[in-house]
Amino acid sequence: MKWSIKEVASILLVVAVLTVGILTGASKVWAAEKGAGLAQGSWILVELYNEADGKKSEPFGPNPRGSMLLTPDGRFSMTIMKASLPKFASNVRTKGTVEENQAVVHGSVAAIGTYTVTGDKEKTLNLHIEGSTFPNWDGQDQKRPITVIGDEMRVINPAPSIGGGVNTQVWKRAK
């Protein structure tokens, strides 16, 4: 049987369209299983406060800066810092003074790893931390209750790196 170029091209086009459709559908199903539909995306920190012994404090000061990325394939990256950190007089990151280094450590935290979102009514952001600027978190699995309403996500951290109390993080969806 002889096939014309037009017939072969038509068959290849149909196969390509079906393949893309199948892969897109599988990707959406996989993302939904990871909870990506609820929290997936890029988030900007709006507020962060700690409550301990009936007192409220801002461990990263007023107007903290932060970014959290929750990808469709289940990866996360999170960075939180004070609104301003001291510049290093030497202009070399590895040559900061004791005071400069201490200010940066006290004023920032970052973590990377994988995540899922679970729960029917109350949602939980499950973080598997592969690495953090607070190395005590490396390898930990942390469960953080979340609420997403529109473009706002509240994350409760029951075990903050500053010790004691409970942190509430308020994030807005980046646009």
PDB file of C-alpha atoms in Angstrom:
ATOM      1  CA  MET A   1       0.000   0.000   0.000  1.00  0.00           C
ATOM      2  CA  LYS A   2       1.364   3.395  -0.973  1.00  0.00           C
ATOM      3  CA  TRP A   3       0.780   6.394   1.244  1.00  0.00           C
ATOM      4  CA  SER A   4       0.843   9.892  -0.084  1.00  0.00           C
ATOM      5  CA  ILE A   5       2.788  12.576   1.755  1.00  0.00           C
ATOM      6  CA  LYS A   6      -0.503  14.294   2.548  1.00  0.00           C
ATOM      7  CA  GLU A   7      -1.922  11.110   4.173  1.00  0.00           C
ATOM      8  CA  VAL A   8       1.252  10.536   6.236  1.00  0.00           C
ATOM      9  CA  ALA A   9       1.276  14.184   7.351  1.00  0.00           C
ATOM     10  CA  SER A  10      -2.398  13.948   8.363  1.00  0.00           C
ATOM     11  CA  ILE A  11      -1.777  10.784  10.416  1.00  0.00           C
ATOM     12  CA  LEU A  12       1.275  12.345  12.132  1.00  0.00           C
ATOM     13  CA  LEU A  13      -0.742  15.452  12.941  1.00  0.00           C
ATOM     14  CA  VAL A  14      -3.507  13.368  14.553  1.00  0.00           C
ATOM     15  CA  VAL A  15      -0.921  11.389  16.575  1.00  0.00           C
ATOM     16  CA  ALA A  16       0.772  14.637  17.732  1.00  0.00           C
ATOM     17  CA  VAL A  17      -2.537  16.204  18.799  1.00  0.00           C
ATOM     18  CA  LEU A  18      -3.568  13.064  20.704  1.00  0.00           C
ATOM     19  CA  THR A  19      -0.163  12.826  22.408  1.00  0.00           C
ATOM     20  CA  VAL A  20      -0.253  16.458  23.555  1.00  0.00           C
ATOM     21  CA  GLY A  21      -3.815  16.009  24.808  1.00  0.00           C
ATOM     22  CA  ILE A  22      -2.954  12.876  26.774  1.00  0.00           C
ATOM     23  CA  LEU A  23       0.178  14.413  28.303  1.00  0.00           C
ATOM     24  CA  THR A  24      -1.656  17.614  29.251  1.00  0.00           C
ATOM     25  CA  GLY A  25      -4.444  15.629  30.900  1.00  0.00           C
ATOM     26  CA  ALA A  26      -1.976  13.444  32.804  1.00  0.00           C
ATOM     27  CA  SER A  27      -0.085  16.518  33.976  1.00  0.00           C
ATOM     28  CA  LYS A  28      -3.289  18.132  35.272  1.00  0.00           C
ATOM     29  CA  VAL A  29      -4.295  14.951  37.109  1.00  0.00           C
ATOM     30  CA  TRP A  30      -0.836  14.636  38.672  1.00  0.00           C
ATOM     31  CA  ALA A  31      -0.872  18.318  39.706  1.00  0.00           C
ATOM     32  CA  ALA A  32      -4.321  17.898  41.272  1.00  0.00           C
ATOM     33  CA  GLU A  33      -3.068  14.910  43.271  1.00  0.00           C
ATOM     34  CA  LYS A  34      -0.266  17.123  44.612  1.00  0.00           C
ATOM     35  CA  GLY A  35      -2.821  19.738  45.700  1.00  0.00           C
ATOM     36  CA  ALA A  36      -1.519  22.179  43.148  1.00  0.00           C
ATOM     37  CA  GLY A  37      -4.970  23.512  42.305  1.00  0.00           C
ATOM     38  CA  LEU A  38      -5.362  25.085  45.731  1.00  0.00           C
ATOM     39  CA  ALA A  39      -2.009  26.656  46.488  1.00  0.00           C
ATOM     40  CA  GLN A  40       0.041  26.305  43.310  1.00  0.00           C
ATOM     41  CA  GLY A  41       1.705  29.439  42.059  1.00  0.00           C
ATOM     42  CA  SER A  42       3.889  32.315  43.073  1.00  0.00           C
ATOM     43  CA  TRP A  43       3.179  34.034  46.393  1.00  0.00           C
ATOM     44  CA  ILE A  44       4.426  37.274  47.987  1.00  0.00           C
ATOM     45  CA  LEU A  45       4.607  37.659  51.771  1.00  0.00           C
ATOM     46  CA  VAL A  46       2.280  40.336  53.147  1.00  0.00           C
ATOM     47  CA  GLU A  47       2.490  39.740  56.902  1.00  0.00           C
ATOM     48  CA  LEU A  48       4.187  37.408  59.375  1.00  0.00           C
ATOM     49  CA  TYR A  49       3.622  37.379  63.107  1.00  0.00           C
ATOM     50  CA  ASN A  50       4.343  35.070  66.023  1.00  0.00           C
ATOM     51  CA  GLU A  51       2.018  34.431  68.954  1.00  0.00           C
ATOM     52  CA  ALA A  52       3.534  33.071  72.167  1.00  0.00           C
ATOM     53  CA  ASP A  53       2.317  33.306  75.763  1.00  0.00           C
ATOM     54  CA  GLY A  54      -0.518  35.623  74.728  1.00  0.00           C
ATOM     55  CA  LYS A  55       1.874  38.099  73.098  1.00  0.00           C
ATOM     56  CA  LYS A  56       2.120  38.955  69.420  1.00  0.00           C
ATOM     57  CA  SER A  57       5.481  39.839  67.826  1.00  0.00           C
ATOM     58  CA  GLU A  58       6.920  40.334  64.353  1.00  0.00           C
ATOM     59  CA  PRO A  59      10.114  38.230  64.162  1.00  0.00           C
ATOM     60  CA  PHE A  60      10.970  39.701  60.741  1.00  0.00           C
ATOM     61  CA  GLY A  61       9.866  43.198  61.706  1.00  0.00           C
ATOM     62  CA  PRO A  62       7.173  45.288  60.062  1.00  0.00           C
ATOM     63  CA  ASN A  63       6.721  44.832  56.314  1.00  0.00           C
ATOM     64  CA  PRO A  64       8.725  41.604  55.929  1.00  0.00           C
ATOM     65  CA  ARG A  65       9.683  40.512  52.427  1.00  0.00           C
ATOM     66  CA  GLY A  66       9.194  37.010  51.107  1.00  0.00           C
ATOM     67  CA  SER A  67       8.476  34.793  48.180  1.00  0.00           C
ATOM     68  CA  MET A  68       7.071  31.282  47.980  1.00  0.00           C
ATOM     69  CA  LEU A  69       6.861  29.246  44.794  1.00  0.00           C
ATOM     70  CA  LEU A  70       4.677  26.136  44.675  1.00  0.00           C
ATOM     71  CA  THR A  71       5.151  24.448  41.306  1.00  0.00           C
ATOM     72  CA  PRO A  72       2.717  22.094  39.540  1.00  0.00           C
ATOM     73  CA  ASP A  73       5.211  19.228  39.829  1.00  0.00           C
ATOM     74  CA  GLY A  74       5.273  19.426  43.644  1.00  0.00           C
ATOM     75  CA  ARG A  75       8.424  21.518  44.283  1.00  0.00           C
ATOM     76  CA  PHE A  76       8.601  24.522  46.609  1.00  0.00           C
ATOM     77  CA  SER A  77      10.994  27.352  47.354  1.00  0.00           C
ATOM     78  CA  MET A  78      10.442  29.844  50.168  1.00  0.00           C
ATOM     79  CA  THR A  79      12.466  32.872  51.282  1.00  0.00           C
ATOM     80  CA  ILE A  80      11.523  35.236  54.113  1.00  0.00           C
ATOM     81  CA  MET A  81      13.512  38.252  55.322  1.00  0.00           C
ATOM     82  CA  LYS A  82      13.281  41.535  57.166  1.00  0.00           C
ATOM     83  CA  ALA A  83      12.374  44.599  55.131  1.00  0.00           C
ATOM     84  CA  SER A  84      16.009  45.666  55.266  1.00  0.00           C
ATOM     85  CA  LEU A  85      19.183  43.773  56.042  1.00  0.00           C
ATOM     86  CA  PRO A  86      22.558  45.447  56.620  1.00  0.00           C
ATOM     87  CA  LYS A  87      24.909  45.773  53.687  1.00  0.00           C
ATOM     88  CA  PHE A  88      28.322  44.207  54.201  1.00  0.00           C
ATOM     89  CA  ALA A  89      31.061  46.837  54.521  1.00  0.00           C
ATOM     90  CA  SER A  90      33.494  44.571  52.639  1.00  0.00           C
ATOM     91  CA  ASN A  91      30.997  44.129  49.763  1.00  0.00           C
ATOM     92  CA  VAL A  92      31.938  40.422  49.858  1.00  0.00           C
ATOM     93  CA  ARG A  93      29.303  37.981  51.170  1.00  0.00           C
ATOM     94  CA  THR A  94      31.879  35.602  52.672  1.00  0.00           C
ATOM     95  CA  LYS A  95      33.707  38.400  54.502  1.00  0.00           C
ATOM     96  CA  GLY A  96      30.900  39.819  56.629  1.00  0.00           C
ATOM     97  CA  THR A  97      31.649  40.878  60.173  1.00  0.00           C
ATOM     98  CA  VAL A  98      30.243  38.904  63.094  1.00  0.00           C
ATOM     99  CA  GLU A  99      27.573  41.572  63.540  1.00  0.00           C
ATOM    100  CA  GLU A 100      26.666  41.634  59.828  1.00  0.00           C
ATOM    101  CA  ASN A 101      26.423  37.836  59.650  1.00  0.00           C
ATOM    102  CA  GLN A 102      24.347  37.682  62.833  1.00  0.00           C
ATOM    103  CA  ALA A 103      21.925  40.317  61.515  1.00  0.00           C
ATOM    104  CA  VAL A 104      21.423  38.361  58.282  1.00  0.00           C
ATOM    105  CA  VAL A 105      20.907  35.041  60.088  1.00  0.00           C
ATOM    106  CA  HIS A 106      18.425  36.627  62.508  1.00  0.00           C
ATOM    107  CA  GLY A 107      16.672  38.457  59.699  1.00  0.00           C
ATOM    108  CA  SER A 108      16.154  35.748  57.090  1.00  0.00           C
ATOM    109  CA  VAL A 109      15.238  32.122  56.478  1.00  0.00           C
ATOM    110  CA  ALA A 110      14.888  30.083  53.284  1.00  0.00           C
ATOM    111  CA  ALA A 111      13.884  26.526  52.460  1.00  0.00           C
ATOM    112  CA  ILE A 112      13.515  24.300  49.384  1.00  0.00           C
ATOM    113  CA  GLY A 113      12.019  20.869  48.795  1.00  0.00           C
ATOM    114  CA  THR A 114       8.800  19.147  47.791  1.00  0.00           C
ATOM    115  CA  TYR A 115       5.208  19.670  48.885  1.00  0.00           C
ATOM    116  CA  THR A 116       1.699  18.291  48.791  1.00  0.00           C
ATOM    117  CA  VAL A 117      -1.613  19.717  49.941  1.00  0.00           C
ATOM    118  CA  THR A 118      -3.938  17.320  51.749  1.00  0.00           C
ATOM    119  CA  GLY A 119      -7.280  17.413  53.536  1.00  0.00           C
ATOM    120  CA  ASP A 120     -10.904  17.604  52.480  1.00  0.00           C
ATOM    121  CA  LYS A 121     -12.176  20.619  54.420  1.00  0.00           C
ATOM    122  CA  GLU A 122      -9.168  21.861  56.357  1.00  0.00           C
ATOM    123  CA  LYS A 123      -6.143  21.890  54.082  1.00  0.00           C
ATOM    124  CA  THR A 124      -2.592  21.121  55.147  1.00  0.00           C
ATOM    125  CA  LEU A 125       0.543  22.161  53.297  1.00  0.00           C
ATOM    126  CA  ASN A 126       2.963  19.264  53.753  1.00  0.00           C
ATOM    127  CA  LEU A 127       6.549  20.399  53.225  1.00  0.00           C
ATOM    128  CA  HIS A 128       9.416  17.960  52.818  1.00  0.00           C
ATOM    129  CA  ILE A 129      12.388  20.219  53.439  1.00  0.00           C
ATOM    130  CA  GLU A 130      15.439  19.139  51.465  1.00  0.00           C
ATOM    131  CA  GLY A 131      17.516  22.151  52.479  1.00  0.00           C
ATOM    132  CA  SER A 132      17.211  25.289  54.572  1.00  0.00           C
ATOM    133  CA  THR A 133      19.274  28.205  55.824  1.00  0.00           C
ATOM    134  CA  PHE A 134      18.154  26.831  59.209  1.00  0.00           C
ATOM    135  CA  PRO A 135      19.886  23.438  58.797  1.00  0.00           C
ATOM    136  CA  ASN A 136      17.937  21.862  61.673  1.00  0.00           C
ATOM    137  CA  TRP A 137      14.998  21.685  59.247  1.00  0.00           C
ATOM    138  CA  ASP A 138      16.945  19.698  56.609  1.00  0.00           C
ATOM    139  CA  GLY A 139      15.179  16.398  55.911  1.00  0.00           C
ATOM    140  CA  GLN A 140      12.124  17.295  58.012  1.00  0.00           C
ATOM    141  CA  ASP A 141       8.519  16.821  57.009  1.00  0.00           C
ATOM    142  CA  GLN A 142       6.436  19.725  58.299  1.00  0.00           C
ATOM    143  CA  LYS A 143       2.673  20.020  58.265  1.00  0.00           C
ATOM    144  CA  ARG A 144       1.277  23.550  58.111  1.00  0.00           C
ATOM    145  CA  PRO A 145      -2.480  24.257  58.105  1.00  0.00           C
ATOM    146  CA  ILE A 146      -3.458  26.627  55.294  1.00  0.00           C
ATOM    147  CA  THR A 147      -6.474  28.610  54.233  1.00  0.00           C
ATOM    148  CA  VAL A 148      -6.755  29.942  50.690  1.00  0.00           C
ATOM    149  CA  ILE A 149      -9.450  32.480  49.928  1.00  0.00           C
ATOM    150  CA  GLY A 150      -9.195  34.103  46.523  1.00  0.00           C
ATOM    151  CA  ASP A 151      -5.677  35.461  46.125  1.00  0.00           C
ATOM    152  CA  GLU A 152      -4.774  35.223  49.833  1.00  0.00           C
ATOM    153  CA  MET A 153      -3.198  32.249  51.582  1.00  0.00           C
ATOM    154  CA  ARG A 154      -2.680  31.980  55.352  1.00  0.00           C
ATOM    155  CA  VAL A 155      -0.086  29.476  56.502  1.00  0.00           C
ATOM    156  CA  ILE A 156       0.258  28.462  60.149  1.00  0.00           C
ATOM    157  CA  ASN A 157       3.725  27.281  61.198  1.00  0.00           C
ATOM    158  CA  PRO A 158       3.390  25.473  64.543  1.00  0.00           C
ATOM    159  CA  ALA A 159       7.183  24.992  64.837  1.00  0.00           C
ATOM    160  CA  PRO A 160       8.878  28.239  63.748  1.00  0.00           C
ATOM    161  CA  SER A 161      12.662  28.441  63.513  1.00  0.00           C
ATOM    162  CA  ILE A 162      12.728  31.143  66.213  1.00  0.00           C
ATOM    163  CA  GLY A 163      11.384  28.626  68.743  1.00  0.00           C
ATOM    164  CA  GLY A 164       8.216  28.940  70.774  1.00  0.00           C
ATOM    165  CA  GLY A 165       4.824  30.116  69.727  1.00  0.00           C
ATOM    166  CA  VAL A 166       3.064  29.787  66.414  1.00  0.00           C
ATOM    167  CA  ASN A 167       3.795  31.813  63.282  1.00  0.00           C
ATOM    168  CA  THR A 168       1.057  33.024  60.984  1.00  0.00           C
ATOM    169  CA  GLN A 169       2.145  33.920  57.472  1.00  0.00           C
ATOM    170  CA  VAL A 170      -0.148  35.851  55.130  1.00  0.00           C
ATOM    171  CA  TRP A 171       0.698  35.552  51.429  1.00  0.00           C
ATOM    172  CA  LYS A 172      -0.886  37.151  48.361  1.00  0.00           C
ATOM    173  CA  ARG A 173      -0.793  35.589  44.934  1.00  0.00           C
ATOM    174  CA  ALA A 174       1.790  37.284  42.710  1.00  0.00           C
ATOM    175  CA  LYS A 175       0.375  38.795  39.553  1.00  0.00           C
TER     176      LYS A 175
END
